[in-house]
Short mmCIF file of C-alpha atoms in Angstrom, two decimals:
data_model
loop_
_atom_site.label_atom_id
_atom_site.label_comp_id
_atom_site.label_asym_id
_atom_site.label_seq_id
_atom_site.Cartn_x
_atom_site.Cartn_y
_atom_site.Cartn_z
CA UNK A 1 -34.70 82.95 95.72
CA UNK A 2 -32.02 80.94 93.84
CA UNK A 3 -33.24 78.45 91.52
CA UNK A 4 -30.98 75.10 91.03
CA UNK A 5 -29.96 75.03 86.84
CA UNK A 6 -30.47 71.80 86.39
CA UNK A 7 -26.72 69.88 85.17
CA UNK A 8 -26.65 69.25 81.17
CA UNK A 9 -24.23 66.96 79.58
CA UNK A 10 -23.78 66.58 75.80
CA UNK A 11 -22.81 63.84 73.28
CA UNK A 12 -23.13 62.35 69.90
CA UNK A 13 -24.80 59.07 71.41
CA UNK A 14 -26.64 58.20 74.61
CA UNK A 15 -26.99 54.60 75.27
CA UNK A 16 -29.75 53.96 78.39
CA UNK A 17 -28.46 50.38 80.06
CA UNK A 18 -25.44 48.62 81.87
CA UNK A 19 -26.06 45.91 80.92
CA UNK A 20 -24.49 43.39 78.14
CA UNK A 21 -26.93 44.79 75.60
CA UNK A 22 -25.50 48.23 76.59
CA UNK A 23 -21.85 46.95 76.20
CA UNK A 24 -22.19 45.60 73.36
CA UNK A 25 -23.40 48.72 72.03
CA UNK A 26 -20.77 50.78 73.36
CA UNK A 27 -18.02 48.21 71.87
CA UNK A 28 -19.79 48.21 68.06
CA UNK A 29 -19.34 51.96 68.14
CA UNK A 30 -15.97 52.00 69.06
CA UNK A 31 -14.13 49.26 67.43
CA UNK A 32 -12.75 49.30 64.63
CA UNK A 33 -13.98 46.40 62.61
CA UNK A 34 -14.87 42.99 63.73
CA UNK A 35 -13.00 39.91 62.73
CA UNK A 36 -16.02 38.01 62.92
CA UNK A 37 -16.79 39.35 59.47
CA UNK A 38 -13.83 40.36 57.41
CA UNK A 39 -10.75 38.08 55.55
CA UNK A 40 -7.44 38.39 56.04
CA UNK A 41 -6.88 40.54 53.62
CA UNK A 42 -9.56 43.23 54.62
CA UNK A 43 -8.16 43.44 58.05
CA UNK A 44 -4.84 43.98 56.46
CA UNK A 45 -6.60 46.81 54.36
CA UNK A 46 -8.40 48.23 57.57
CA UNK A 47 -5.44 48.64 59.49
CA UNK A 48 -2.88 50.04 56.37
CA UNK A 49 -6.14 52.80 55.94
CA UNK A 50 -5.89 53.37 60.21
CA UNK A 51 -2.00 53.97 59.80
CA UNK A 52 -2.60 56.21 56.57
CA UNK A 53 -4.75 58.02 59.12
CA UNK A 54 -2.48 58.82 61.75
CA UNK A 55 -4.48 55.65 63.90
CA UNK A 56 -8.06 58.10 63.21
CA UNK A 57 -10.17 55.52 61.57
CA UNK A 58 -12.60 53.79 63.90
CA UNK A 59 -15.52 55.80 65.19
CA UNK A 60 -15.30 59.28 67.36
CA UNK A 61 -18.59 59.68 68.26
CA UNK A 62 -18.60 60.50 72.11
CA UNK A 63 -20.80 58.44 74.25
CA UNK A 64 -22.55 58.42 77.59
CA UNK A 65 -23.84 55.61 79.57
CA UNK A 66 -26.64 55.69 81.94
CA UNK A 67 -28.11 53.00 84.23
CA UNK A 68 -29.15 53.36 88.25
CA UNK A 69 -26.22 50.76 89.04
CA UNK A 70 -22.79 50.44 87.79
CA UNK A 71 -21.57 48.15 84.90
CA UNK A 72 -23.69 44.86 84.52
CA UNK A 73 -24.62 45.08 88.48
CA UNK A 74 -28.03 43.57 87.80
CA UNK A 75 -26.67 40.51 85.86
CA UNK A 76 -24.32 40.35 89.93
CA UNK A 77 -27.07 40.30 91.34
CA UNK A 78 -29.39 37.47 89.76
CA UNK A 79 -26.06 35.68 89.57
CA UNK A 80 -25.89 35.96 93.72
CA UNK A 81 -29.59 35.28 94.24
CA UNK A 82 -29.83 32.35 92.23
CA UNK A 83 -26.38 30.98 93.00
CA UNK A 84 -25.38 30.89 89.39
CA UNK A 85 -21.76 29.42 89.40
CA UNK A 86 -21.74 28.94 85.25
CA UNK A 87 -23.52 30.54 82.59
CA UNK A 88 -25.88 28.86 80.33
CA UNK A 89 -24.08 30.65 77.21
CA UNK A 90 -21.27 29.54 75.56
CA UNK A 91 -18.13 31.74 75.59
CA UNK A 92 -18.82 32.97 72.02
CA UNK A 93 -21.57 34.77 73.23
CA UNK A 94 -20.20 37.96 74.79
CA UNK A 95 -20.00 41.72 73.97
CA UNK A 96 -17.21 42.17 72.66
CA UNK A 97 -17.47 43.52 69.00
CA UNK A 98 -14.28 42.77 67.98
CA UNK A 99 -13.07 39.38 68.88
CA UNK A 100 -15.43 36.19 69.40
CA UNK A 101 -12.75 34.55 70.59
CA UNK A 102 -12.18 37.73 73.55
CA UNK A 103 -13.64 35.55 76.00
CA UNK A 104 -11.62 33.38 75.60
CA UNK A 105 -8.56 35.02 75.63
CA UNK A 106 -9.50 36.54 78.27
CA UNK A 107 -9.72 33.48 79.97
CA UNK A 108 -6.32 32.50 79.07
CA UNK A 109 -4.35 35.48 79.29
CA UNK A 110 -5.43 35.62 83.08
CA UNK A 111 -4.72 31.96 84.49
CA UNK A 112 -8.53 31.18 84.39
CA UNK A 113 -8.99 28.39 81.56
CA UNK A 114 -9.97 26.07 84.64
CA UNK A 115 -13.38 28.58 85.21
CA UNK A 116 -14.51 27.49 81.61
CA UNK A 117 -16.01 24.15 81.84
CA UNK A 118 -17.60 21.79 79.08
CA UNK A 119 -20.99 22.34 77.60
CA UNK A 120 -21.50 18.76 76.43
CA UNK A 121 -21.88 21.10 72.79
CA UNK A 122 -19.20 18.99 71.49
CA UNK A 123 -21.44 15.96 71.40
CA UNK A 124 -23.60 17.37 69.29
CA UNK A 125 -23.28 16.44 65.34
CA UNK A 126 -24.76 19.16 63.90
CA UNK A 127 -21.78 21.25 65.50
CA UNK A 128 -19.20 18.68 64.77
CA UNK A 129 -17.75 20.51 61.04
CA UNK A 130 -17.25 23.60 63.40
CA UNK A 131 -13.59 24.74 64.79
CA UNK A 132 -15.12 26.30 67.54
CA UNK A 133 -15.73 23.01 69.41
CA UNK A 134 -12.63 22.05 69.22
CA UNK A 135 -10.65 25.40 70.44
CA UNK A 136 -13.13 25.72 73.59
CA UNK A 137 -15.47 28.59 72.46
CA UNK A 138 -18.37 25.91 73.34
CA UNK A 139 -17.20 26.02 76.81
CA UNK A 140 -19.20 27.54 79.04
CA UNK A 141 -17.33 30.38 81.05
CA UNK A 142 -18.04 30.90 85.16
CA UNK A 143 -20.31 33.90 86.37
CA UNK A 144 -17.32 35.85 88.27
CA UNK A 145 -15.01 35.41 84.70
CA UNK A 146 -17.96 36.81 82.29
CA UNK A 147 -18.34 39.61 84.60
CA UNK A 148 -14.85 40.33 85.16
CA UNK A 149 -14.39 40.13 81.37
CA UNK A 150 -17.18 42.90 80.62
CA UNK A 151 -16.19 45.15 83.43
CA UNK A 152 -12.95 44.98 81.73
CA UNK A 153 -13.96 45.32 78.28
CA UNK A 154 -16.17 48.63 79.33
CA UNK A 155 -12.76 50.16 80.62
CA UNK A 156 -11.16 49.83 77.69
CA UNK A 157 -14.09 51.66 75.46
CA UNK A 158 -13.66 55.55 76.12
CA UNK A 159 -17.61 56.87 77.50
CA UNK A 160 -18.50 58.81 80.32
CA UNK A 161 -20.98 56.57 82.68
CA UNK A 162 -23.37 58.26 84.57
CA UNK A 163 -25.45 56.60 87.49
CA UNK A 164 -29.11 57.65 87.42
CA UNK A 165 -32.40 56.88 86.44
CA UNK A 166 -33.72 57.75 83.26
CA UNK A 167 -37.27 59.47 83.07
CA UNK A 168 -38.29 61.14 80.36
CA UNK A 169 -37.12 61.81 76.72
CA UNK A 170 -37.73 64.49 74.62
CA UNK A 171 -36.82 66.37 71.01
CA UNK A 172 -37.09 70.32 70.72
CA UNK A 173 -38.29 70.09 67.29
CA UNK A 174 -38.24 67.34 64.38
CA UNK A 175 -34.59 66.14 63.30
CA UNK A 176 -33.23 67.94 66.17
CA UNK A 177 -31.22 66.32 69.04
CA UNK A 178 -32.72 64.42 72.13
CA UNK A 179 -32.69 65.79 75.52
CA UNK A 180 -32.79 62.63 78.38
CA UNK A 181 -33.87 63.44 81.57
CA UNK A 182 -32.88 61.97 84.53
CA UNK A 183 -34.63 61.75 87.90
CA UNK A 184 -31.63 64.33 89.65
CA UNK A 185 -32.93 66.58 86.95
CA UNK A 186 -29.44 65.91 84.93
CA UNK A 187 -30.18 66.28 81.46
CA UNK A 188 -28.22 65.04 78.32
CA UNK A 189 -28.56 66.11 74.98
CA UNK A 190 -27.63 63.25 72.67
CA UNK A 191 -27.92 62.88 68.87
CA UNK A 192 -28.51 59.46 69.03
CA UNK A 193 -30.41 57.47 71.36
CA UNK A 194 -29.90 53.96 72.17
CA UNK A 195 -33.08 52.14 74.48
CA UNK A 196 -30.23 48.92 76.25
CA UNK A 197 -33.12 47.94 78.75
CA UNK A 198 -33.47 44.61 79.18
CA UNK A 199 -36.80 42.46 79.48
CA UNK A 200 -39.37 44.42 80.03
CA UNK A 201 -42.66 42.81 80.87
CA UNK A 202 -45.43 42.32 83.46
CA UNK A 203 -45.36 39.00 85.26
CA UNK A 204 -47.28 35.94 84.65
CA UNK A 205 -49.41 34.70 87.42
CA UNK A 206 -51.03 31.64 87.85
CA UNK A 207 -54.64 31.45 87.26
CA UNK A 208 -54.99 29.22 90.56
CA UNK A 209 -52.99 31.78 92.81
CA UNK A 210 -54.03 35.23 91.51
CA UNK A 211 -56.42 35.46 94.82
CA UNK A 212 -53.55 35.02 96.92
CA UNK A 213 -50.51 36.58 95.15
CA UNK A 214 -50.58 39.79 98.26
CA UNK A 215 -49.79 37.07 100.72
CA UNK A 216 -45.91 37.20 101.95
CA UNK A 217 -45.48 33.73 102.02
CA UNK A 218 -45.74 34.09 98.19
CA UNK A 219 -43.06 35.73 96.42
CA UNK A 220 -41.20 36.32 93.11
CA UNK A 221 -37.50 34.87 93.01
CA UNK A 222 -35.86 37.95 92.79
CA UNK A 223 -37.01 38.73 96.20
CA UNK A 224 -35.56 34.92 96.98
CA UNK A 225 -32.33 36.34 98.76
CA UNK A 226 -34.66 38.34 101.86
CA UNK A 227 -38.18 36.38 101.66
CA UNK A 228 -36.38 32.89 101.79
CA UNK A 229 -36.06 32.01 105.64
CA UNK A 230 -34.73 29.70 107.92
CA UNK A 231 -38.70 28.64 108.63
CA UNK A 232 -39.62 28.07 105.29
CA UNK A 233 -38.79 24.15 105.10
CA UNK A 234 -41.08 23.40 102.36
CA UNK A 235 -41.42 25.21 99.34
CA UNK A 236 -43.26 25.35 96.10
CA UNK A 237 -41.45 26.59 93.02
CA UNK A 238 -44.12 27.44 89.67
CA UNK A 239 -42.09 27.76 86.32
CA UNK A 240 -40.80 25.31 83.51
CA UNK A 241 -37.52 27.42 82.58
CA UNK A 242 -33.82 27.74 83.56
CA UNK A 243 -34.89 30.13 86.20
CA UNK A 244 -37.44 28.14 88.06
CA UNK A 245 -34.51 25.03 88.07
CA UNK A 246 -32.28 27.64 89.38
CA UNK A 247 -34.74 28.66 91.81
CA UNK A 248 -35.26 25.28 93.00
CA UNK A 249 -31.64 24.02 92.92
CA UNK A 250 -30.63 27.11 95.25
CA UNK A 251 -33.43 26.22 98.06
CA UNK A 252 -32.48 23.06 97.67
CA UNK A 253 -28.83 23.93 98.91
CA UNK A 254 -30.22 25.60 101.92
CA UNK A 255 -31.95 22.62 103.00
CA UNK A 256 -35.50 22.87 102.00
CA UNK A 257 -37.65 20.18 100.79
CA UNK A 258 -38.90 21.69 97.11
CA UNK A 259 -41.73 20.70 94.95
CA UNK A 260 -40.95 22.09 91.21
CA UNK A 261 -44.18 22.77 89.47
CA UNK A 262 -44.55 23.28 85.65
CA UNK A 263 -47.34 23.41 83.37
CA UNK A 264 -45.18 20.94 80.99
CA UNK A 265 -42.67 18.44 81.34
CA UNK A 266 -39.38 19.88 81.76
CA UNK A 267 -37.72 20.28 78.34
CA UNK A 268 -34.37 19.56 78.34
CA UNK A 269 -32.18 21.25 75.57
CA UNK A 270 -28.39 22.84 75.53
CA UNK A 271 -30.23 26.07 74.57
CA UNK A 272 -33.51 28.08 74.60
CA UNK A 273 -33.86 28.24 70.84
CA UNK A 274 -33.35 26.43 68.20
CA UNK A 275 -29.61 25.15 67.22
CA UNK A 276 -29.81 26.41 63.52
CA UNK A 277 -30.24 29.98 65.43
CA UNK A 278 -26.42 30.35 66.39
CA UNK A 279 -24.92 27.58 64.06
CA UNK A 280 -23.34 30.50 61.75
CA UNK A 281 -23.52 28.12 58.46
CA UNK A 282 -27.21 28.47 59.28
CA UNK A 283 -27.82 32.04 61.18
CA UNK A 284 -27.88 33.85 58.52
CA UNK A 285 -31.18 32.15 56.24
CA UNK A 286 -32.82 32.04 60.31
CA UNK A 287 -32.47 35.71 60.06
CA UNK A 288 -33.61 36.29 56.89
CA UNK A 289 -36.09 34.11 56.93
CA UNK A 290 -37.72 35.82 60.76
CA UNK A 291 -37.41 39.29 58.63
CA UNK A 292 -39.69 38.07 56.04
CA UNK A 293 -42.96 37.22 58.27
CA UNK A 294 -45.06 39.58 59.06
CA UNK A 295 -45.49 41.32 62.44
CA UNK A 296 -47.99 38.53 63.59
CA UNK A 297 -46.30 35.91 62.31
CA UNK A 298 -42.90 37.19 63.57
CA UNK A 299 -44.83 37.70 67.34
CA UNK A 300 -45.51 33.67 67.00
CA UNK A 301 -42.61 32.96 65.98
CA UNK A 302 -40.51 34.58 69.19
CA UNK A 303 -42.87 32.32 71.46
CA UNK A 304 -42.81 28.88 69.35
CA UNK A 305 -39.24 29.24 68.78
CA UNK A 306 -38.12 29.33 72.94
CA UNK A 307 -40.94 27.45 73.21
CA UNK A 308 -41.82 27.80 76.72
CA UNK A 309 -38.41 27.21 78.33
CA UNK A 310 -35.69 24.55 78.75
CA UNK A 311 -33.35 23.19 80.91
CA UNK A 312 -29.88 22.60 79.87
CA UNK A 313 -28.68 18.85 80.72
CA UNK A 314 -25.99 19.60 83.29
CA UNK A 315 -28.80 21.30 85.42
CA UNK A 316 -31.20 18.19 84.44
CA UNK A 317 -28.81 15.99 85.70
CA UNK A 318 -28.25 18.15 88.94
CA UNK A 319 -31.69 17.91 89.41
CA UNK A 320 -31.93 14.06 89.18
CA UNK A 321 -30.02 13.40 91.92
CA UNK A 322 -31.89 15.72 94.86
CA UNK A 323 -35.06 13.66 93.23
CA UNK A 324 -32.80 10.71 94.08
CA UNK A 325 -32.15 11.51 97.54
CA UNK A 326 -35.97 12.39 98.37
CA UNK A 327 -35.53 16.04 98.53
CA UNK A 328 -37.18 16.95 95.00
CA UNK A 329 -40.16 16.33 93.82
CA UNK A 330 -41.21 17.34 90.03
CA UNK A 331 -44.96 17.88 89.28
CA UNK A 332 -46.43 18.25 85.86
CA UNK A 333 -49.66 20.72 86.73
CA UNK A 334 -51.26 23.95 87.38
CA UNK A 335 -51.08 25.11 91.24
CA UNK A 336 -54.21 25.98 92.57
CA UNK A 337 -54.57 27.49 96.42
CA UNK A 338 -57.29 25.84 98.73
CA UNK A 339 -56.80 27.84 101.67
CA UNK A 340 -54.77 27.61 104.99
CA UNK A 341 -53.40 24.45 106.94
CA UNK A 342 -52.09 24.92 110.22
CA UNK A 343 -50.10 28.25 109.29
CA UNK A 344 -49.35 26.48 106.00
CA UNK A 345 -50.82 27.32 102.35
CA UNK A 346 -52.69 24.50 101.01
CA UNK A 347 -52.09 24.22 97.13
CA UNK A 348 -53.50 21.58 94.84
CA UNK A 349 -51.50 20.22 92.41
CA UNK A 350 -52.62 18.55 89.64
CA UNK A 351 -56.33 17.53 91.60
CA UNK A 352 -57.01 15.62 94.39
CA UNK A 353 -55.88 17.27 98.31
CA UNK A 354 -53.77 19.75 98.75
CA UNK A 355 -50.21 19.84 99.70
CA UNK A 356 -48.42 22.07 102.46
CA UNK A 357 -46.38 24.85 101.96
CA UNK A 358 -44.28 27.28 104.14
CA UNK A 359 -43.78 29.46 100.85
CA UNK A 360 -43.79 29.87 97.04
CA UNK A 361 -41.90 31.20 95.04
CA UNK A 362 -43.14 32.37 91.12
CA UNK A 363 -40.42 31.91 88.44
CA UNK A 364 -43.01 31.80 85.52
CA UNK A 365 -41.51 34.64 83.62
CA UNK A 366 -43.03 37.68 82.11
CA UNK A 367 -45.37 39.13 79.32
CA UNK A 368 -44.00 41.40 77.11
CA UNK A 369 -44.83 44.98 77.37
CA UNK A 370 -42.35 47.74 76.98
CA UNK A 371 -44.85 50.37 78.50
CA UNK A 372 -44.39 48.24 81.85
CA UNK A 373 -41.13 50.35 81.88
CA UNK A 374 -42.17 54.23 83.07
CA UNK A 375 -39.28 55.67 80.77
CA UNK A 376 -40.48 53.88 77.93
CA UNK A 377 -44.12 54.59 78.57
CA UNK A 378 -42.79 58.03 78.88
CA UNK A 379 -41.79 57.68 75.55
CA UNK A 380 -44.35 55.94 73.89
CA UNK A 381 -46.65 58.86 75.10
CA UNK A 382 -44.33 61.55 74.07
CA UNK A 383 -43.62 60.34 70.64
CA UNK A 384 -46.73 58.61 69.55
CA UNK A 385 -44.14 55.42 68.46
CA UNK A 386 -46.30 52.42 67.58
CA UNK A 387 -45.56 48.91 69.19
CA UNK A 388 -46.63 45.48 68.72
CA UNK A 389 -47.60 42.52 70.93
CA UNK A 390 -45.82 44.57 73.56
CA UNK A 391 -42.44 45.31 71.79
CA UNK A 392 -41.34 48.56 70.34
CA UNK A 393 -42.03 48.40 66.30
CA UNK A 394 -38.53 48.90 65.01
CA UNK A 395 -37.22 49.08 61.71
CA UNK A 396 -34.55 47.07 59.82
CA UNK A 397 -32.62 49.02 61.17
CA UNK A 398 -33.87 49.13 65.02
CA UNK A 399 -35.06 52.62 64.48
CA UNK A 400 -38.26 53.10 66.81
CA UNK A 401 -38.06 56.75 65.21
CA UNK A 402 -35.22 58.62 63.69
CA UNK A 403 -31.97 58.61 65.56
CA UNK A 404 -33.68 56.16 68.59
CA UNK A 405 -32.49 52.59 68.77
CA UNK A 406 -33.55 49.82 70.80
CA UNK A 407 -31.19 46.72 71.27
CA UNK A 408 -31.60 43.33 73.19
CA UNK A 409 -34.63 42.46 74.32
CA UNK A 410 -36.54 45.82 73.57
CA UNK A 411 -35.01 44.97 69.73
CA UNK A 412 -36.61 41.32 69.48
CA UNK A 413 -39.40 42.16 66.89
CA UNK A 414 -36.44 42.64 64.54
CA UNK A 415 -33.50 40.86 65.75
CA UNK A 416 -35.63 37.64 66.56
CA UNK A 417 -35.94 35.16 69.44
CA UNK A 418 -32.17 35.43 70.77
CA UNK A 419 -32.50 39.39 70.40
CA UNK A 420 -32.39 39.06 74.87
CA UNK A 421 -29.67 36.97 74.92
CA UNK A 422 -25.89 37.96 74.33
CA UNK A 423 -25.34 36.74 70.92
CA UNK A 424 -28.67 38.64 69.60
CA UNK A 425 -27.88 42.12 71.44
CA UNK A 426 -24.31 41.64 69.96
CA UNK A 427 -25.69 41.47 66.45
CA UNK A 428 -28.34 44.06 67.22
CA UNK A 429 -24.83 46.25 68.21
CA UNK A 430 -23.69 45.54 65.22
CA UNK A 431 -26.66 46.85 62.84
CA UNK A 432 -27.29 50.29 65.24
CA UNK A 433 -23.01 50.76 64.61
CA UNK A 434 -23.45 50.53 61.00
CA UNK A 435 -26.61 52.59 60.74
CA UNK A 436 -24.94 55.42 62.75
CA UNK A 437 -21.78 54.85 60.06
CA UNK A 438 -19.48 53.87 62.56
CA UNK A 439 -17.81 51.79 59.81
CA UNK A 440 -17.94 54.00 56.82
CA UNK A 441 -14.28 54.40 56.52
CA UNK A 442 -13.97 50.90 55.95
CA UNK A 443 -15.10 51.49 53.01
CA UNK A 444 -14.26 55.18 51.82
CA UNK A 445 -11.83 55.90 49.59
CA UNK A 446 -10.90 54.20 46.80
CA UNK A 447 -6.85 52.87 47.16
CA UNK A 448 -7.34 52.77 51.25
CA UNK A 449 -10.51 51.31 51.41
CA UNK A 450 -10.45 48.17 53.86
CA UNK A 451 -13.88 46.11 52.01
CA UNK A 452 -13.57 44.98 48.71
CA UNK A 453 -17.61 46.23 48.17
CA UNK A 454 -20.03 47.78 49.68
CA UNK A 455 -21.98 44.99 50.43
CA UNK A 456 -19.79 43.50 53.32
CA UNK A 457 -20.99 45.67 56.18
CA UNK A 458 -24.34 44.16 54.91
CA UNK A 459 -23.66 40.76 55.49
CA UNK A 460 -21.68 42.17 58.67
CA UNK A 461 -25.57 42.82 60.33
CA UNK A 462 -27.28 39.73 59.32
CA UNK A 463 -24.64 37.41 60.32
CA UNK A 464 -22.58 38.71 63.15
CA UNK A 465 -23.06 34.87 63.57
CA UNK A 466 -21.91 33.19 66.58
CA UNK A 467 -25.24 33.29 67.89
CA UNK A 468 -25.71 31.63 71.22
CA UNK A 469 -28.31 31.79 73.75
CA UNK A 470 -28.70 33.48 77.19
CA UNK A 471 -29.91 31.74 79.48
CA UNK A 472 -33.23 33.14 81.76
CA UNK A 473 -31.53 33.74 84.80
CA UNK A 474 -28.00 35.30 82.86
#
């Protein structure tokens, strides 16, 4: 009998996720420097010490990708189910290492400056002594131009991407290299590991419709695009974020009369976290300030500071008119089912009788919980790696052990409350790059060396400071 060998690929670093998290990653590796963080006079440096080089300067480490899909195919497809014509992030927030004006040019060099369209950012005072409002970073950029940008960006960064499902991880013997296994039994051996994931979580329920959560008629949003049907004229939406508006705005368009339920008021806000959080005069004392508090403290503090979800005003505005014309209706209270009406669910909201529904649809977000992830759990079990409130417990450095990394969401214990969105996983990029020396010969040398002191690449990881935020559905 012949017995299949299962395929084995090698590399210095495999990064698990196709997403922007998993870009940015690949981009901090491979670039050079970043302009973000370095004078004039350093880039000068960096690029006399390239040409001294022969052009070797930048990292060489080779680099595979893995994710089921192709490049950022899950972002196209929550962009498509929820209709998402804009993104909620400015165009600073992207992941390109180099450049945070790429974006940007991007825009520009291809005819598209009409897909970036104002934030209403410029209005705001605390971001008045900033250039960036005035050159159009504070824009925000269109779903199809983002995407195009980081499909473009990932061609330019040399990797080898492989579709296919991560399973299991696993290291011969202590210090040694990691062997990834993936469900075709394809196995890479990597000497660096980097976790690019995503939220990872088990959904929140509503107390008043756990008993009922099997029934069809009620559904998640991601499941929006098939469950949604040309019967369903009335619908309840549950959540107080981005997502839930979204998720309401886009049954709206297909004709259904909505009712948006929230436990809270709707808070409306440009972003999901604090200001100070990607105002770069101030990012840097946020960060510090989120690595000083202890693990429970720092678990607080990545709830109180998103606190609960917002709604940017363009989309308040958008919704103010369909509550204008009849169509919406916005309840402050806790759904609870009463039972069936004439083929209808029967859900109470806020006391009192019940109100008919053809559907509902649950946009209330997620608990953390890496484990909820079976590659992860996987790994947790394998490695005996300790987590906390439900997030991996990395180091400084984003080390869940030796030589494994986690960036982006998984990262947030660390990075802090805008570790999911694009301008946290960009700085999270940027501290896994430096701990895997990707810039060391920046600073090697003594006559060619591109940073004046040692201490730059420092202030490279705890700035990195554009910081914006990513929106829940983005």
């Amino acid at each position: 009998m012949t017995v299949k060998m299962p395929k084995k690929k090698s590399c210095d670093v495999c990064i698990v996720g196709g997403g922007p998290a998993g870009l940015a990653a690949l981009s901090a590796i491979h670039e050079p420097y970043t302009l973000d963080s370095m004078t004039s006079t350093q880039v000068n440096n960096a690029n006399v010490t390239m040409g001294r080089r022969n052009g070797v300067g930048p990292s060489n480490h080779s680099v595979i990708v893995v994710d089921p899909s192709q490049w950022m195919d899950k972002w196209a497809s929550n962009f498509r189910t929820l209709e998402i014509d804009y993104l909620r992030s400015p165009a600073l927030a992207h992941p390109d290492h180099f450049d945070v004006n790429a974006l940007l040019a991007y825009a520009v060099s291809q005819g598209r400056e009409n897909e970036l369209i104002e934030s209403g950012c410029g209005k705001i005072k605390a971001l008045h002594g900033l250039g960036q409002t005035q050159v159009g970073l504070w824009k925000l950029p269109s779903s199809s131009l983002f995407l195009d940008f980081c499909v473009d960006l990932a061609k330019k960064l040399k990797h080898d991407y492989m579709q296919g499902c991560a399973e299991n991880l696993r290291q011969e013997e202590s210090g040694g290299k990691y062997t990834l296994t993936l469900s075709d039994g394809t196995e890479i051996e990597a000497s660096s590991v980097i976790l690019a994931l995503g939220q990872t979580g088990t959904p929140q329920l509503p107390r008043g419709l756990m008993g009922v959560v099997s029934d069809e008629r009620i559904f998640h949003w991601k499941s929006m695009s098939s469950k949604l049907t040309p019967v369903h004229e009335s619908v309840l939406v549950v959540g107080g974020g981005l997502t839930a508006v979204q998720v309401a705005q886009s049954a709206l368009r297909k004709g259904k009369r909505v009712v948006l339920a929230s436990r809270r008021p709707l808070v409306e806000r440009h972003f999901d976290i604090d200001i100070n959080w990607f105002d770069r005069r101030n990012s840097n004392l946020q960060v510090s300030s989120f690595y000083h508090l202890e693990e429970e403290e720092r678990l607080r503090a990545l709830k109180e500071v998103r606190g609960g979800g917002s709604v940017p005003p363009i989309y308040m505005d958008d919704l103010r008119k369909w509550v204008a014309r009849g169509l919406l209706t916005l309840v402050t209270a806790d759904p609870e089912y009463i039972g069936e009406s004439g083929g209808r669910l029967s859900v109470a909201l806020g006391g009192g009788s019940g109100k008919e529904f053809d559907c509902i649809i649950l946009a209330t977000g997620i608990k953390p919980d890496c484990s909820a992830n079976p590659f992860v759990k996987n790994i947790i079990n394998n490695f005996s790696v300790p987590t906390v409130g439900g997030f991996p417990d990395v180091s400084v450095d984003l080390e869940w052990r030796r030589n494994l990394f986690c960036v982006g969401a998984l990262g947030s214990l660390n990075v802090g409350p805008d570790g999911a969105n694009l301008m946290g996983a960009r700085r999270a990029a940027s501290i896994v790059a430096n701990t895997l020396e990707c810039k060391q010969w920046l600073r090697e040398g003594d006559q060619c060396s591109a940073l004046a002191n040692k201490f730059h690449l420092f202030m490279e990881d705890s700035s990195d400071s554009d910081s914006g935020s990513d929106a829940d559905g983005d």
